[in-house]
Tab-separated table of C-alpha atoms in Angstrom:
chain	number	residue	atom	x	y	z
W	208	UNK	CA	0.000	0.000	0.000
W	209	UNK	CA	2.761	2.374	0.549
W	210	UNK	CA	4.011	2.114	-2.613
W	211	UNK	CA	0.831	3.059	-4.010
W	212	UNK	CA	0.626	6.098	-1.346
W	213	UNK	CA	4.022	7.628	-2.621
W	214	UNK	CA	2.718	7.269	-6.605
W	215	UNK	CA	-0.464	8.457	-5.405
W	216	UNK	CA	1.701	11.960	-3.862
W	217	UNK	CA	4.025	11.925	-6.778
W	218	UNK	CA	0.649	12.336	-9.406
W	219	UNK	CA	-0.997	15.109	-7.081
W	220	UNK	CA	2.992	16.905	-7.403
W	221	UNK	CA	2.774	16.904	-11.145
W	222	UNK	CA	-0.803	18.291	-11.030
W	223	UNK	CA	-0.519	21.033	-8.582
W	224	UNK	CA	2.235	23.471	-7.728
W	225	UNK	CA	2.452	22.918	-4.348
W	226	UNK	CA	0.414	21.419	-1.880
W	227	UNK	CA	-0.340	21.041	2.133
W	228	UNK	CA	1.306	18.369	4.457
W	229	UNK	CA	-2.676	18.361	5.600
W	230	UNK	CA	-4.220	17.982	2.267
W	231	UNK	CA	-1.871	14.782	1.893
W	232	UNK	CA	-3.089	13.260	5.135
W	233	UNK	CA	-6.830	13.837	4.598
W	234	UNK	CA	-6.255	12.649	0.727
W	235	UNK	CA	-4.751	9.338	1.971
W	236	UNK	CA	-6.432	8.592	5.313
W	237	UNK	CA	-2.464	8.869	7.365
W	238	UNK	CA	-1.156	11.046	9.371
W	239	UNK	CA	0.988	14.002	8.926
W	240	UNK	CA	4.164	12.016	10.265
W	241	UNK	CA	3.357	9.334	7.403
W	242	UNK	CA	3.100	11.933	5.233
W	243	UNK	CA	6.117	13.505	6.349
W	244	UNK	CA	8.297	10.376	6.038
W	245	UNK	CA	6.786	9.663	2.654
W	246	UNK	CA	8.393	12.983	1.694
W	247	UNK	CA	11.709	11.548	3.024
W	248	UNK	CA	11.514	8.515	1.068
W	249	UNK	CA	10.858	10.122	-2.219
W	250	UNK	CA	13.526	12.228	-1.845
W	251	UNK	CA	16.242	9.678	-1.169
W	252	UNK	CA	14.880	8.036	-4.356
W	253	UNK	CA	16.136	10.779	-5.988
W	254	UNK	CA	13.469	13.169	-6.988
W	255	UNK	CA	13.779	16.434	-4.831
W	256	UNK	CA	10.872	17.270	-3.007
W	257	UNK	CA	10.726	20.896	-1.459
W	258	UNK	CA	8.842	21.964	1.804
W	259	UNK	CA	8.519	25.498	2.676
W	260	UNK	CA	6.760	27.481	5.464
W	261	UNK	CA	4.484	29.987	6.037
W	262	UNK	CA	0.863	31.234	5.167
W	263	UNK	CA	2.008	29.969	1.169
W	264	UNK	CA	4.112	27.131	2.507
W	265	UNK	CA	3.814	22.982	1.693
W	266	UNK	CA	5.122	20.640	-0.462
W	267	UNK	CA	6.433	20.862	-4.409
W	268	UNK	CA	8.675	19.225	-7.109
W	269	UNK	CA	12.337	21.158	-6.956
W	270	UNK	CA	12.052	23.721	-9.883
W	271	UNK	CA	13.460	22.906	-13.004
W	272	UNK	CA	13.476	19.161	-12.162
W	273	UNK	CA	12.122	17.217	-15.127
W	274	UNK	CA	10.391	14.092	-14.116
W	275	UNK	CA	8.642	11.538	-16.905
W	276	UNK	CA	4.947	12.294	-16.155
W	277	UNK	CA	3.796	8.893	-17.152
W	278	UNK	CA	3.487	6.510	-14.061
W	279	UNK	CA	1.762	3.919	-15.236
W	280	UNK	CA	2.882	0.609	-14.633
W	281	UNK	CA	2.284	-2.028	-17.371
W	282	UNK	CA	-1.213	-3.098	-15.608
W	283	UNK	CA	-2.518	0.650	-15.580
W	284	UNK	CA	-1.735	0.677	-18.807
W	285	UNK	CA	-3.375	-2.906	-19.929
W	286	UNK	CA	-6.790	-1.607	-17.874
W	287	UNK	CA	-6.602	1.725	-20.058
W	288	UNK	CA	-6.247	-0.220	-23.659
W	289	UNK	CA	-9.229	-2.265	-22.395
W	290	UNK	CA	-11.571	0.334	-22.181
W	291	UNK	CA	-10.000	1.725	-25.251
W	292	UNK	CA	-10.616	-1.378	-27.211
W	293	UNK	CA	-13.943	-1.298	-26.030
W	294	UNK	CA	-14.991	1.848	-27.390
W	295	UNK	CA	-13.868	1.024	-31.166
W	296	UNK	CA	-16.015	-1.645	-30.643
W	297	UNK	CA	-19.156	0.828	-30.920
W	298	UNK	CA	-17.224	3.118	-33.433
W	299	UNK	CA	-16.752	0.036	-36.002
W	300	UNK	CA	-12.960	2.561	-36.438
W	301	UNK	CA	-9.365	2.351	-35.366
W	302	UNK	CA	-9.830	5.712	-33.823
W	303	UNK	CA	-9.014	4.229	-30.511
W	304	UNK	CA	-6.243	1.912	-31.870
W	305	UNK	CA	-3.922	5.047	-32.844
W	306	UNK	CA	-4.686	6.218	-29.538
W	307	UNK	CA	-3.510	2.898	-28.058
W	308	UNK	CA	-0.529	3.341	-30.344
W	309	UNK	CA	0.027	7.155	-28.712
W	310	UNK	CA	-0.003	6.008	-25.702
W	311	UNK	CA	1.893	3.196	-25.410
W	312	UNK	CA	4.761	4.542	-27.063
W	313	UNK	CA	8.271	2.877	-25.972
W	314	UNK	CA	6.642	0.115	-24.352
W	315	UNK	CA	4.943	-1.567	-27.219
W	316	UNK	CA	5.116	-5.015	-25.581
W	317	UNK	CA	1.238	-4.162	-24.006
W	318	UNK	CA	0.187	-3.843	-27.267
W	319	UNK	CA	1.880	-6.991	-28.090
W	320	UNK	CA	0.671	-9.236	-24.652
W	321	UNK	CA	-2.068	-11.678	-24.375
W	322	UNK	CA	-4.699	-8.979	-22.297
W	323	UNK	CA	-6.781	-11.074	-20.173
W	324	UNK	CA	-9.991	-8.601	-20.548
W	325	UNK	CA	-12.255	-8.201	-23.931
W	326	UNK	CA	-14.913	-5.801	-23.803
W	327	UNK	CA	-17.107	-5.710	-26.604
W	328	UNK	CA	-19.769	-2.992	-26.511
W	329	UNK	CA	-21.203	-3.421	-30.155
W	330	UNK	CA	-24.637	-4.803	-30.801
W	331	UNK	CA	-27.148	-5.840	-33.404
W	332	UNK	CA	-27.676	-2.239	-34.545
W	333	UNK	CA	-24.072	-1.360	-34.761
W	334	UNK	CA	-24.933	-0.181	-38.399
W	335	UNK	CA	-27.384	2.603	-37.471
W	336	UNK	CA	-25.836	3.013	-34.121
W	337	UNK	CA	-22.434	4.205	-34.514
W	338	UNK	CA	-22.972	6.659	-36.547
W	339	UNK	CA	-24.828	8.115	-34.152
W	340	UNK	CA	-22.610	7.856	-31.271
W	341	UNK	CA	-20.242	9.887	-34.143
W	342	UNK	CA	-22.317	12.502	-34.847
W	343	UNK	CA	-23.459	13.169	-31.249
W	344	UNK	CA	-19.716	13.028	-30.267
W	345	UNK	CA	-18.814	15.556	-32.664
W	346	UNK	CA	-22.006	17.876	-31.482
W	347	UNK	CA	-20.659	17.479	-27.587
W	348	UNK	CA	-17.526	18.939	-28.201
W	349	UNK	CA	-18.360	21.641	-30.479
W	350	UNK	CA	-21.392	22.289	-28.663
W	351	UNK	CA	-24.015	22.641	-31.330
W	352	UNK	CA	-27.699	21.509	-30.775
W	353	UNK	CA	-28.846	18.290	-31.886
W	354	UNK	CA	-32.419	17.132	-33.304
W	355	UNK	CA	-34.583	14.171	-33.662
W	356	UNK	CA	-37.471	12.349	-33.813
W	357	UNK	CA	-38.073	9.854	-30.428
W	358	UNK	CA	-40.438	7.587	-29.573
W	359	UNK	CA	-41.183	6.572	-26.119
W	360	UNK	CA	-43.862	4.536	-24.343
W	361	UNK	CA	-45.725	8.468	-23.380
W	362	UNK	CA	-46.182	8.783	-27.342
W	363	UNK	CA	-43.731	10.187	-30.330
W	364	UNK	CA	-42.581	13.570	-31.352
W	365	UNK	CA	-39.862	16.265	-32.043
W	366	UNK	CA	-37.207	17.109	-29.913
W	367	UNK	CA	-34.024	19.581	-29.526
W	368	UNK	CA	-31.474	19.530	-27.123
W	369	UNK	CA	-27.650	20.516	-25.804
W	370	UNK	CA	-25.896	17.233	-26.167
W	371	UNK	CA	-23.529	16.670	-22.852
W	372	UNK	CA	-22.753	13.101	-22.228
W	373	UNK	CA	-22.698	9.871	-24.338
W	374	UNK	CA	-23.537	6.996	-21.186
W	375	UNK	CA	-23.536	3.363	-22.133
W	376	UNK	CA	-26.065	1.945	-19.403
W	377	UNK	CA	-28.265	-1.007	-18.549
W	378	UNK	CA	-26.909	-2.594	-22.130
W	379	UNK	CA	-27.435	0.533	-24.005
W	380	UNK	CA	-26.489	3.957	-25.233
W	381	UNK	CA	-27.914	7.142	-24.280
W	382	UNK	CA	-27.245	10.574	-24.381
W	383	UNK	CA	-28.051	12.989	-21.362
W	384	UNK	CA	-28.491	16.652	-22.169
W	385	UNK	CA	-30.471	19.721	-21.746
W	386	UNK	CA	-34.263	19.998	-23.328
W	387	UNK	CA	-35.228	22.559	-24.318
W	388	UNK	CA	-38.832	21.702	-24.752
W	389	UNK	CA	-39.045	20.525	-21.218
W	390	UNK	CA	-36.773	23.199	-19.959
W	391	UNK	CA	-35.021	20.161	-17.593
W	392	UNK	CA	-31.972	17.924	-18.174
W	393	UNK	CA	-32.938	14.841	-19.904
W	394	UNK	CA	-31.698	11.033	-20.830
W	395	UNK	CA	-32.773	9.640	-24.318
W	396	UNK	CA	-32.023	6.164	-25.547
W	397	UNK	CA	-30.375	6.305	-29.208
W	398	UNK	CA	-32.153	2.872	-30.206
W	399	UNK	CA	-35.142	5.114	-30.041
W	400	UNK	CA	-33.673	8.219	-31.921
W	401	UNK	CA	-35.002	8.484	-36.082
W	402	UNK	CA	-33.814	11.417	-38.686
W	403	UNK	CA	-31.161	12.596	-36.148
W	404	UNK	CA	-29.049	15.712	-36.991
W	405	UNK	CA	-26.486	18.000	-36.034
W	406	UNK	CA	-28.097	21.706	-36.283
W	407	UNK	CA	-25.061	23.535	-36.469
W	408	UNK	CA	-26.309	25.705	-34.327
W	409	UNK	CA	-23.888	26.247	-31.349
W	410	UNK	CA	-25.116	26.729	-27.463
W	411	UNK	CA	-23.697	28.219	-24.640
W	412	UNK	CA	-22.188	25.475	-22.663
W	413	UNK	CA	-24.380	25.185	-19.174
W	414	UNK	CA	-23.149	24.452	-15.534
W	415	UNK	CA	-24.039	21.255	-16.093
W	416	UNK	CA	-25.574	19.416	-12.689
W	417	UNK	CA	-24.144	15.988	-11.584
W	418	UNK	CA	-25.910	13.436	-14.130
W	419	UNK	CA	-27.444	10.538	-11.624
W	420	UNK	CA	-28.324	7.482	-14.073
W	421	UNK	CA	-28.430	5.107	-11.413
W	422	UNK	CA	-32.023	2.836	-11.724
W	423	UNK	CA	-33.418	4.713	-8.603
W	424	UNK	CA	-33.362	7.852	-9.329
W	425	UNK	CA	-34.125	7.124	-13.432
W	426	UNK	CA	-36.764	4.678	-12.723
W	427	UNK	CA	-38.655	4.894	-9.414
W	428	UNK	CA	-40.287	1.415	-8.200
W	429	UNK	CA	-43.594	1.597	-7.291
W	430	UNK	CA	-44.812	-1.875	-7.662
W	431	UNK	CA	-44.062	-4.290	-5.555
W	432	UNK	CA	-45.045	-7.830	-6.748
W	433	UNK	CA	-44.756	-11.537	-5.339
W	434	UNK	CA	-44.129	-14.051	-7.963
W	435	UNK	CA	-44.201	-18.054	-8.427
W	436	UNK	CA	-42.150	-19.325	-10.782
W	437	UNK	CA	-40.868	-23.183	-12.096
W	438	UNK	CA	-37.883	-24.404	-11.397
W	439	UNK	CA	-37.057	-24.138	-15.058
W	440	UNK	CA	-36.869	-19.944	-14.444
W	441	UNK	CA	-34.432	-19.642	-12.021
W	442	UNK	CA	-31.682	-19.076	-13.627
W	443	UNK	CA	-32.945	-15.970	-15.737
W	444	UNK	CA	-34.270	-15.133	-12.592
W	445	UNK	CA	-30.653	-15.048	-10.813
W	446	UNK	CA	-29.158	-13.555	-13.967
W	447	UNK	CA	-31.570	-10.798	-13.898
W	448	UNK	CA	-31.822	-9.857	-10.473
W	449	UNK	CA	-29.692	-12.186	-8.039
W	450	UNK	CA	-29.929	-14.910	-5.715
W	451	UNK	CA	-31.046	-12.608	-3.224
W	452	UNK	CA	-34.438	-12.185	-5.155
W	453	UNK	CA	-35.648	-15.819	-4.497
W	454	UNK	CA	-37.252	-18.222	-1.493
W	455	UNK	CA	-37.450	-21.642	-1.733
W	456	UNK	CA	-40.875	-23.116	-1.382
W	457	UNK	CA	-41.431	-26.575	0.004
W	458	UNK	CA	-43.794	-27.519	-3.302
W	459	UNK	CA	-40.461	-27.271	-4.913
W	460	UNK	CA	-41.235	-23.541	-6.536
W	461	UNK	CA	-39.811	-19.845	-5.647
W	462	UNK	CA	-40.943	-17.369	-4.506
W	463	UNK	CA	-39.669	-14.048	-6.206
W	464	UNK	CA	-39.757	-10.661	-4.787
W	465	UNK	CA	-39.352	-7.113	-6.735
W	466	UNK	CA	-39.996	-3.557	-7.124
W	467	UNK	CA	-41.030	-2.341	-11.108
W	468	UNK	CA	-41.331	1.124	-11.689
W	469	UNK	CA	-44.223	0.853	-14.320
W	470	UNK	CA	-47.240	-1.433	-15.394
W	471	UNK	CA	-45.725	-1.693	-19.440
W	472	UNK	CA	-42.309	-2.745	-18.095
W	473	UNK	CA	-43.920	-5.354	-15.549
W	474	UNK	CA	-46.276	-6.958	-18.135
W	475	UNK	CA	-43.868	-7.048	-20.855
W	476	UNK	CA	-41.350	-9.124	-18.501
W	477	UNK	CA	-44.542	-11.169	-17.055
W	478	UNK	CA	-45.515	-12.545	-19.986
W	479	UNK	CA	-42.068	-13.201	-21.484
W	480	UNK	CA	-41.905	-16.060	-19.067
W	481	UNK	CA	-45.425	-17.440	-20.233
W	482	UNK	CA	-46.210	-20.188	-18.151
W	483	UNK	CA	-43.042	-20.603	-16.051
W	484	UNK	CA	-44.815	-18.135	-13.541
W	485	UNK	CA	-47.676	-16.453	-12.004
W	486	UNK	CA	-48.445	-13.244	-10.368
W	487	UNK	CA	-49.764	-13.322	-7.157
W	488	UNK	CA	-49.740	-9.730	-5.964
W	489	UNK	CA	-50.544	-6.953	-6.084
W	490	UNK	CA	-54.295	-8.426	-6.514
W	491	UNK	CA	-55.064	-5.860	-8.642
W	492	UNK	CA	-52.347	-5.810	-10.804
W	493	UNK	CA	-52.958	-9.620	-11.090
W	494	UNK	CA	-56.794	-9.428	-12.129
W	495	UNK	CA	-55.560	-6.677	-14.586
W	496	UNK	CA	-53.547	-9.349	-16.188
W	497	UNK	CA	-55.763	-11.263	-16.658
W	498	UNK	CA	-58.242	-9.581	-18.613
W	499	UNK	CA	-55.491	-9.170	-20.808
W	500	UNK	CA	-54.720	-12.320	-21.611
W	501	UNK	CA	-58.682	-12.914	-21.914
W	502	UNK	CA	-58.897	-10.425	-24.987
W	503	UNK	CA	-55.646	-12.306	-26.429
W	504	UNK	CA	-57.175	-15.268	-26.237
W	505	UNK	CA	-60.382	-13.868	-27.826
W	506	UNK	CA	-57.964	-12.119	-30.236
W	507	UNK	CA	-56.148	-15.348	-31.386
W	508	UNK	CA	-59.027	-18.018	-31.887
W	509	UNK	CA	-60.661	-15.670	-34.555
W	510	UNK	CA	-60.563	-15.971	-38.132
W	511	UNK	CA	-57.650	-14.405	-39.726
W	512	UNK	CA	-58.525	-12.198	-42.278
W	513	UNK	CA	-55.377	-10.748	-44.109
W	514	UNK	CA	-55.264	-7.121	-45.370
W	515	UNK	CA	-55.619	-6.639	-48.940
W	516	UNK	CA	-52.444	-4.954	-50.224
W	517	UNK	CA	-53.319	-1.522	-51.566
């Protein structure tokens, strides 16, 4: 660990100027005396460190000292060509390759080693999806609005908003950014995006607010449902949710427990199972169901009668 301490000092040095004795110690959970003798020890490896006193005092690199800036060892640098990888996986490019290239320059045996992680973030629309991850890239970082059509489970229609942030979440892409229309910070999926375009039109960059895409605070659960499912469904079950989310009955079923945060979402997911389970509560919910899958059974035993083509 103290290895990792005195790289960890050495980084914050070739950010900052100078910085505090205290500022080390509350960064690294020690006390000033570790701190202190860290300072020590990096020194009589040979890179001068300087301490001075007073109201402007603390700790700095000796001035005109040249030090290589790049402390990564060959594992920081194996985790970075990773995610790297991962992202030309989505571009369909070599964008990210020549940065690998840039970056690994005079150690071009990590290019060369077997890596031991593969991240693959493509998918089945990787033809209409890439380009546009591209073109909402390219509308981030010159800041120009963006435009499109989206269709959502509220309805369809036009929207324009400030791009911000490309997120890849819950097996998808997205793009969070400010609408306009709804005069609030949004999160659009792209899979849902048609005819989208780059305006041209530039915006004043915002103070942009923390973006919080975790499930909670994107999708708040509001139905709480008790489940009884075959044998045969537990392991979607666990891959979906966890171990956590299931109770052995002595009939030789489970019992699954979970929040959903809409009626579409639960149904859809309900029925996907056909008739490996059964809703037990919420009673409502349940007899809702139901008449459901009365009119599609009413639906499906009529005739078929085929549309003429026009």
């Amino acid at each position: 660990m103290k290895i990792d301490r005195l790289i960890g000092i050495l980084s914050i040095l070739l950010q900052q100027d100078k910085v505090t004795a205290p500022y080390l110690a509350e960064k690294f959970e020690v006390s000033r005396r570790t701190i202190n003798r860290d300072v020590e020890d990096i020194c009589k490896a040979g890179i001068p460190l300087v301490t001075t006193q007073g109201q402007n005092g603390g700790i700095s690199i000796m001035e005109g000292y040249r030090l290589d800036k790049t402390l990564l060892t060959s594992r920081d640098m194996q985790s970075i060509l990773a995610g790297l990888r991962s992202l030309d996986s989505v571009a369909g490019t070599n964008r990210y390759q020549l940065l690998m290239e840039k970056l690994s320059v005079g150690s071009q045996e990590v290019l060369t080693s077997n890596d031991h992680i593969r991240i693959d973030l493509s998918s089945w629309y990787k033809s209409s999806l890439a380009p546009k991850i591209e073109l909402i890239q390219n509308a981030i970082e010159a800041c120009r609005l963006i435009t499109f059509r989206y269709y959502s489970p509220k309805g369809e229609g036009e929207r324009e908003i400030e791009p911000y942030l490309l997120i890849f979440q819950w097996s998808s892409w997205y793009v969070w950014g400010y609408c306009g229309q709804r005069g609030d910070y949004r999160l659009f999926k792209l899979n849902r995006m048609d005819k989208l375009c780059d305006t041209g039109v530039k915006f004043e960059k915002r103070q942009i607010p923390d973006c919080d895409c975790s499930p909670r605070r994107m999708y708040t659960a509001s139905i709480h449902v008790k489940v009884r499912c075959a044998p045969q469904a537990k392991w979607r079950l666990i891959e979906e949710y966890g171990v956590a989310c299931l109770r052995a009955q002595k009939d030789g079923y489970l019992l699954f427990e979970w929040d959903f945060a809409d009626r579409n979402s639960l149904f859809g997911w309900l029925l996907s199972f056909g008739e490996q389970i059964e809703l037990l509560e919420p009673q409502e919910i349940r007899e809702e169901l139901a008449g459901m899958l009365d009119r599609m059974q009413r639906r499906y035993k009529k005739e078929i009668h085929m549309p003429e083509e026009s």
